[in-house]
Amino acid sequence: MAALINVPPKAKRGDVIEIKTLMSHIMEPGYRRTAEGSILPRDIITSFTCRYNGAEIFRADLFPAISANPFFSFFTVAKESGKLEFEWIGDNGFSATASASITVE
Amino acid sequence: MIWVRAIVLSALLAGPVLAGEIPPDQRRSGYTFMGPETKAMQDDDSVNPGMLFVLDGQTLWNTKLGSADRSCADCHGDAPESMKGVAARYPAFDRTLNRPVTIEQRINLERTQRQGAAPLAYESHDLLALSAFVANQSRGVAITAGDDPALKPFVEQGRALFMQREGQLNLACANCHDDNHDKHLAGSPVTQGQPTGYPLYRLEWQTLGSLERRLRSCMTGVRAKAYDYGAPELVALELYLMSRARGMKMETPAVRP
């Protein structure tokens, strides 16, 4: 599954940086019906986590009302060079990860 | 009076009234009708959800498949070079089939004839991803579809369909998109129906969709029976719309509300 991650590649120590993530997912809410009347089973992402050099800096629970291909934008303080890791977990064993590096000067 | 008759006669000879058609310098992409938030979503590739499909399309472009065990890249090489400007001239005339084919139909023809693979269903994720990837290579390129002289009768057919009233609401495409594009329908801008960004991500659809899907939902909207995907009428309409947008820049993958 494709994911789009936007992390500034470089930042000054102490800068507030914006992190943006976009994940491919249909986010089927579980309330819709087919033309025949049967319910389309729920299939959503339930959790999103971001770790900065191993420490969790952002976490969100997702619910059926959230749109397909969920987008997150959040901020953190650039403290040290390293890696940002992202993880999405969802129904039917859905699991996806992505990462991005940042150089802090 | 003879001069009155002469005017009436010359008006009749001039054919259908063209007053409603949009002058080339007044054409506007659907982008210009959008709010700043939706524009920002289209402009930033790290935020544009259509780019998710482009990324998947890039993977598919390089995947070997079918009885020929061949990928798109094996023949066409580097897409940014080989596919630049291609989508801007589609639907294009196919000399074997003797009719225009859309970019989606071209992809399926390549799959069945050159890769020995099964065709992809209309509006399936993979077909949208591949067509978005190919059309994305033409972003910023001016549309030239319909320039091939062999396409002339098909452009004419598309134009006639565009002007023809249909459905229980008895509306032609032109009644809204030529004559009333500066007005609103239930709070939303009507727009000119310029197909500059297909396949595009519609927030209402929560996914990418083709121009044929857009045309079919308009037909359902005027309570007409929509043509099937791939029907010659839909291809002709797509061709007319692209030729009507001649010279406008491709935006794929566009974002629309």
XYZ file of C-alpha atoms in Angstrom:
362
model
C 0.000 0.000 0.000
C 1.295 3.375 -0.989
C 1.944 6.011 1.657
C 3.050 9.595 1.285
C 5.266 11.028 4.009
C 6.363 14.640 4.217
C 9.082 15.343 6.797
C 11.504 18.241 6.298
C 14.881 16.621 5.460
C 16.767 19.277 7.474
C 15.906 21.428 10.483
C 17.615 23.593 13.085
C 17.685 22.286 16.643
C 14.609 23.522 18.493
C 12.610 24.252 15.315
C 8.939 23.315 15.274
C 8.480 21.054 12.246
C 5.340 19.891 10.503
C 4.938 16.225 9.627
C 2.347 15.147 7.073
C 1.280 11.595 6.261
C -1.210 10.172 3.796
C -2.043 6.464 3.777
C -3.889 4.404 1.139
C -6.959 2.790 2.702
C -10.607 2.404 1.690
C -11.888 3.087 5.272
C -15.127 1.158 4.693
C -17.252 2.268 7.686
C -19.343 -0.893 8.099
C -22.685 0.871 7.825
C -23.141 0.789 4.065
C -25.121 -1.837 2.208
C -24.727 -3.440 -1.209
C -27.444 -3.259 -3.866
C -28.640 -6.656 -2.561
C -29.040 -5.314 0.989
C -26.168 -7.079 2.742
C -23.857 -5.012 4.941
C -20.372 -4.214 3.678
C -18.164 -5.327 6.566
C -16.152 -2.696 8.389
C -12.595 -2.331 7.128
C -10.805 0.659 8.628
C -7.471 1.707 10.061
C -7.872 1.801 13.846
C -4.551 3.195 15.020
C -1.752 5.445 13.798
C 1.536 5.975 15.632
C 4.634 8.067 14.997
C 7.954 7.417 16.781
C 10.922 9.773 16.745
C 14.135 7.807 17.380
C 12.068 5.189 19.180
C 10.048 7.569 21.378
C 6.349 7.876 20.632
C 5.508 11.489 19.757
C 2.058 11.132 18.196
C -0.756 8.595 18.355
C -4.302 8.656 17.027
C -7.265 6.293 17.130
C -9.323 6.191 13.939
C -13.053 5.646 13.656
C -15.544 4.788 10.875
C -16.393 8.440 10.132
C -12.840 9.190 8.994
C -12.445 9.522 5.225
C -10.707 7.089 2.888
C -6.931 7.568 2.542
C -6.608 9.249 5.959
C -4.329 12.281 6.175
C -2.548 13.438 9.324
C -0.660 16.639 9.940
C 1.033 17.285 13.268
C 3.965 19.156 14.763
C 6.991 18.286 16.838
C 10.228 19.919 17.949
C 13.364 18.940 16.029
C 15.650 17.695 18.802
C 18.171 15.384 17.182
C 19.028 13.802 13.832
C 17.521 10.418 13.235
C 14.514 8.546 12.041
C 10.771 9.048 12.205
C 8.808 5.824 12.022
C 5.132 5.583 11.189
C 2.796 2.687 11.773
C -0.807 2.119 10.748
C -2.814 -0.787 12.172
C -6.337 -1.753 11.158
C -9.079 -4.319 10.618
C -8.410 -7.652 8.894
C -4.811 -7.653 10.039
C -3.942 -4.455 8.197
C -0.492 -3.236 9.084
C 1.745 -0.796 7.260
C 4.924 1.045 8.154
C 6.968 3.854 6.681
C 9.919 5.933 7.796
C 11.743 9.156 7.036
C 15.077 10.592 8.142
C 15.785 14.069 9.417
C 19.079 15.901 9.914
C 19.075 18.349 12.807
C 21.890 20.906 12.895
C -39.757 41.051 -47.552
C -36.798 39.646 -49.369
C -34.068 40.860 -46.989
C -35.852 39.321 -43.996
C -36.040 36.043 -45.844
C -32.372 36.335 -46.713
C -31.450 36.766 -43.036
C -33.608 33.819 -41.995
C -32.132 31.705 -44.778
C -28.550 32.610 -43.905
C -29.269 31.828 -40.250
C -30.575 28.414 -41.265
C -27.590 27.759 -43.500
C -25.224 28.665 -40.682
C -26.334 25.508 -38.903
C -26.847 25.067 -35.165
C -26.555 28.172 -33.011
C -23.068 28.356 -31.535
C -23.666 31.312 -29.241
C -23.485 29.121 -26.132
C -20.007 27.747 -26.761
C -17.259 29.127 -24.529
C -14.700 31.350 -26.312
C -11.167 29.858 -26.025
C -9.854 32.709 -23.884
C -12.668 32.301 -21.360
C -12.135 28.618 -20.702
C -11.405 27.737 -17.069
C -10.222 24.567 -15.446
C -12.421 23.186 -12.666
C -9.460 24.072 -10.420
C -10.320 27.783 -10.652
C -13.805 27.120 -9.233
C -12.461 25.449 -6.068
C -11.883 26.833 -2.596
C -8.357 27.498 -1.297
C -8.241 24.307 0.826
C -9.018 22.003 -2.091
C -6.559 23.878 -4.317
C -3.860 23.424 -1.662
C -4.638 19.701 -1.579
C -4.114 19.382 -5.336
C -0.984 21.555 -5.398
C 1.044 19.638 -2.804
C 2.082 16.184 -4.015
C 2.619 15.007 -0.449
C -1.007 15.839 0.395
C -2.771 15.050 -2.915
C -4.454 11.636 -2.425
C -4.335 11.077 -6.197
C -0.569 10.666 -5.825
C -1.173 7.429 -3.887
C -2.581 5.985 -7.112
C 0.295 7.420 -9.159
C 2.744 5.638 -6.826
C 0.862 2.351 -7.188
C 0.789 2.906 -10.957
C 4.551 3.317 -10.988
C 4.921 -0.066 -9.283
C 2.530 -1.666 -11.797
C 4.439 -0.033 -14.690
C 7.542 -1.965 -13.645
C 5.787 -5.278 -12.844
C 6.303 -8.149 -15.287
C 3.094 -10.041 -15.993
C 1.077 -12.109 -18.451
C 2.139 -14.956 -20.696
C 4.776 -12.660 -22.240
C 6.229 -11.997 -18.755
C 6.752 -8.404 -19.769
C 6.284 -5.107 -17.946
C 5.172 -1.794 -19.434
C 8.717 -0.548 -18.793
C 10.267 -3.398 -20.804
C 8.949 -1.804 -24.010
C 8.258 1.804 -23.057
C 11.259 2.358 -20.805
C 11.380 5.405 -18.624
C 7.819 6.721 -18.306
C 8.721 10.388 -17.651
C 10.258 10.394 -21.148
C 8.179 7.910 -23.121
C 4.774 8.848 -21.684
C 5.193 12.625 -21.581
C 2.342 14.192 -23.549
C 0.689 10.862 -24.375
C -2.419 11.330 -22.210
C -2.790 14.879 -23.573
C -3.630 13.458 -26.997
C -6.030 10.725 -25.853
C -8.594 9.476 -26.844
C -6.495 8.709 -29.928
C -7.457 7.056 -33.207
C -6.589 3.357 -33.432
C -5.973 2.417 -37.067
C -6.594 -1.289 -36.472
C -9.911 -0.817 -34.699
C -10.787 2.172 -36.890
C -12.139 4.127 -33.930
C -10.846 6.258 -31.049
C -9.691 4.532 -27.859
C -9.327 6.050 -24.400
C -6.162 5.772 -22.319
C -7.862 3.068 -20.215
C -8.762 1.096 -23.341
C -5.194 1.515 -24.642
C -3.803 0.091 -21.399
C -6.101 -2.918 -21.685
C -5.239 -3.425 -25.373
C -1.546 -3.441 -24.442
C -2.225 -5.908 -21.635
C -4.157 -8.362 -23.792
C -2.123 -8.040 -27.006
C 1.438 -7.448 -25.824
C 1.600 -8.804 -22.282
C -0.821 -11.703 -22.662
C -2.613 -10.632 -19.500
C -6.293 -10.275 -18.608
C -7.818 -6.828 -19.143
C -8.485 -4.751 -16.018
C -12.057 -3.839 -15.077
C -13.176 -0.235 -15.530
C -12.677 1.814 -12.337
C -10.616 -0.976 -10.762
C -7.778 0.225 -8.556
C -5.062 -1.056 -10.903
C -6.520 0.473 -14.075
C -6.977 3.842 -12.348
C -3.466 3.630 -10.912
C -1.898 2.890 -14.305
C -3.876 5.560 -16.156
C -3.091 8.085 -13.400
C 0.599 7.211 -13.599
C 0.633 7.606 -17.395
C -1.423 10.822 -17.358
C 0.698 12.267 -14.547
C 3.658 12.250 -16.975
C 1.723 14.822 -19.045
C 1.126 17.225 -16.176
C 1.608 20.758 -17.504
C 1.419 19.611 -21.148
C -1.169 21.317 -23.378
C -4.060 19.111 -24.515
C -3.939 18.206 -28.225
C -6.574 15.430 -28.381
C -8.694 15.435 -31.520
C -6.003 16.898 -33.812
C -5.809 13.687 -35.874
C -8.030 14.290 -38.980
C -9.278 10.680 -38.742
C -11.013 11.648 -35.480
C -13.161 14.364 -37.035
C -16.407 12.345 -37.336
C -16.005 11.108 -33.756
C -15.453 14.624 -32.406
C -18.601 15.645 -34.286
C -20.502 12.720 -32.759
C -19.321 13.732 -29.303
C -20.295 17.329 -29.907
C -23.774 16.284 -31.033
C -24.174 14.195 -27.866
C -22.994 17.141 -25.766
C -25.672 19.361 -27.343
C -28.451 16.754 -27.215
C -31.055 16.982 -24.472
C -31.670 13.736 -22.607
C -33.194 12.225 -19.480
C -36.309 13.035 -17.483
C -34.894 16.496 -16.733
C -34.406 16.980 -20.487
C -31.015 18.641 -20.153
C -28.036 18.592 -22.489
C -24.471 18.817 -21.173
C -24.308 22.214 -22.892
C -27.268 23.595 -20.912
C -25.125 23.607 -17.786
C -21.497 23.511 -18.882
C -21.637 25.928 -21.829
C -24.530 28.185 -20.847
C -24.521 28.315 -17.028
C -20.997 27.499 -15.884
C -20.801 30.762 -13.953
C -23.785 29.828 -11.777
C -24.336 27.465 -8.869
C -26.280 24.255 -8.441
C -27.275 23.538 -4.847
C -24.451 25.761 -3.613
C -21.750 24.162 -5.782
C -20.256 25.852 -8.850
C -21.513 24.298 -12.101
C -18.057 24.598 -13.828
C -17.291 24.308 -17.522
C -16.646 20.573 -17.583
C -13.056 20.872 -18.843
C -11.468 17.406 -18.474
C -7.962 18.612 -17.596
C -7.185 16.442 -14.585
C -8.477 12.909 -15.184
C -8.316 10.450 -13.658
C -8.948 12.700 -10.675
C -9.533 12.334 -6.957
C -13.044 13.386 -6.050
C -13.601 13.965 -2.368
C -17.228 12.916 -2.797
C -16.104 9.575 -4.278
C -13.342 9.107 -1.695
C -11.276 7.696 -4.531
C -9.851 8.321 -7.958
C -12.273 8.134 -10.887
C -12.184 8.282 -14.672
C -13.848 10.821 -16.933
C -16.313 8.091 -17.926
C -17.391 7.748 -14.302
C -17.897 11.517 -14.134
C -19.940 11.492 -17.356
C -22.047 8.600 -16.129
C -22.865 10.364 -12.863
C -23.918 13.478 -14.799
C -26.242 11.303 -16.898
C -27.737 9.750 -13.774
C -28.084 13.315 -12.449
C -30.312 14.356 -15.343
C -32.137 11.037 -14.931
C -31.003 9.555 -18.199
C -29.804 5.987 -18.611
C -26.010 6.182 -18.509
C -24.034 4.528 -21.311
C -21.979 1.496 -20.309
C -18.278 1.940 -19.588
C -16.364 1.878 -22.856
C -19.464 2.590 -24.970
C -18.653 4.421 -28.253
C -20.871 7.315 -27.106
C -18.853 7.837 -23.923
C -15.582 7.671 -25.863
C -16.945 10.228 -28.367
C -18.034 12.530 -25.533
C -14.642 12.182 -23.860
C -12.958 12.987 -27.183
C -15.158 16.040 -27.770
C -14.519 17.321 -24.238
C -10.762 16.899 -24.650
C -10.795 18.668 -28.043
C -12.942 21.420 -26.463
C -10.162 21.856 -23.872
C -7.473 21.984 -26.580
C -4.432 23.944 -25.381
C -5.381 23.781 -21.692
C -2.790 22.204 -19.394
C -3.090 18.690 -17.985
C -3.351 18.519 -14.161
C -3.503 14.781 -13.443
C -4.122 13.789 -10.723
C -6.480 16.691 -10.036
C -8.501 16.966 -6.818
C -12.140 18.020 -7.040
C -14.841 18.372 -4.376
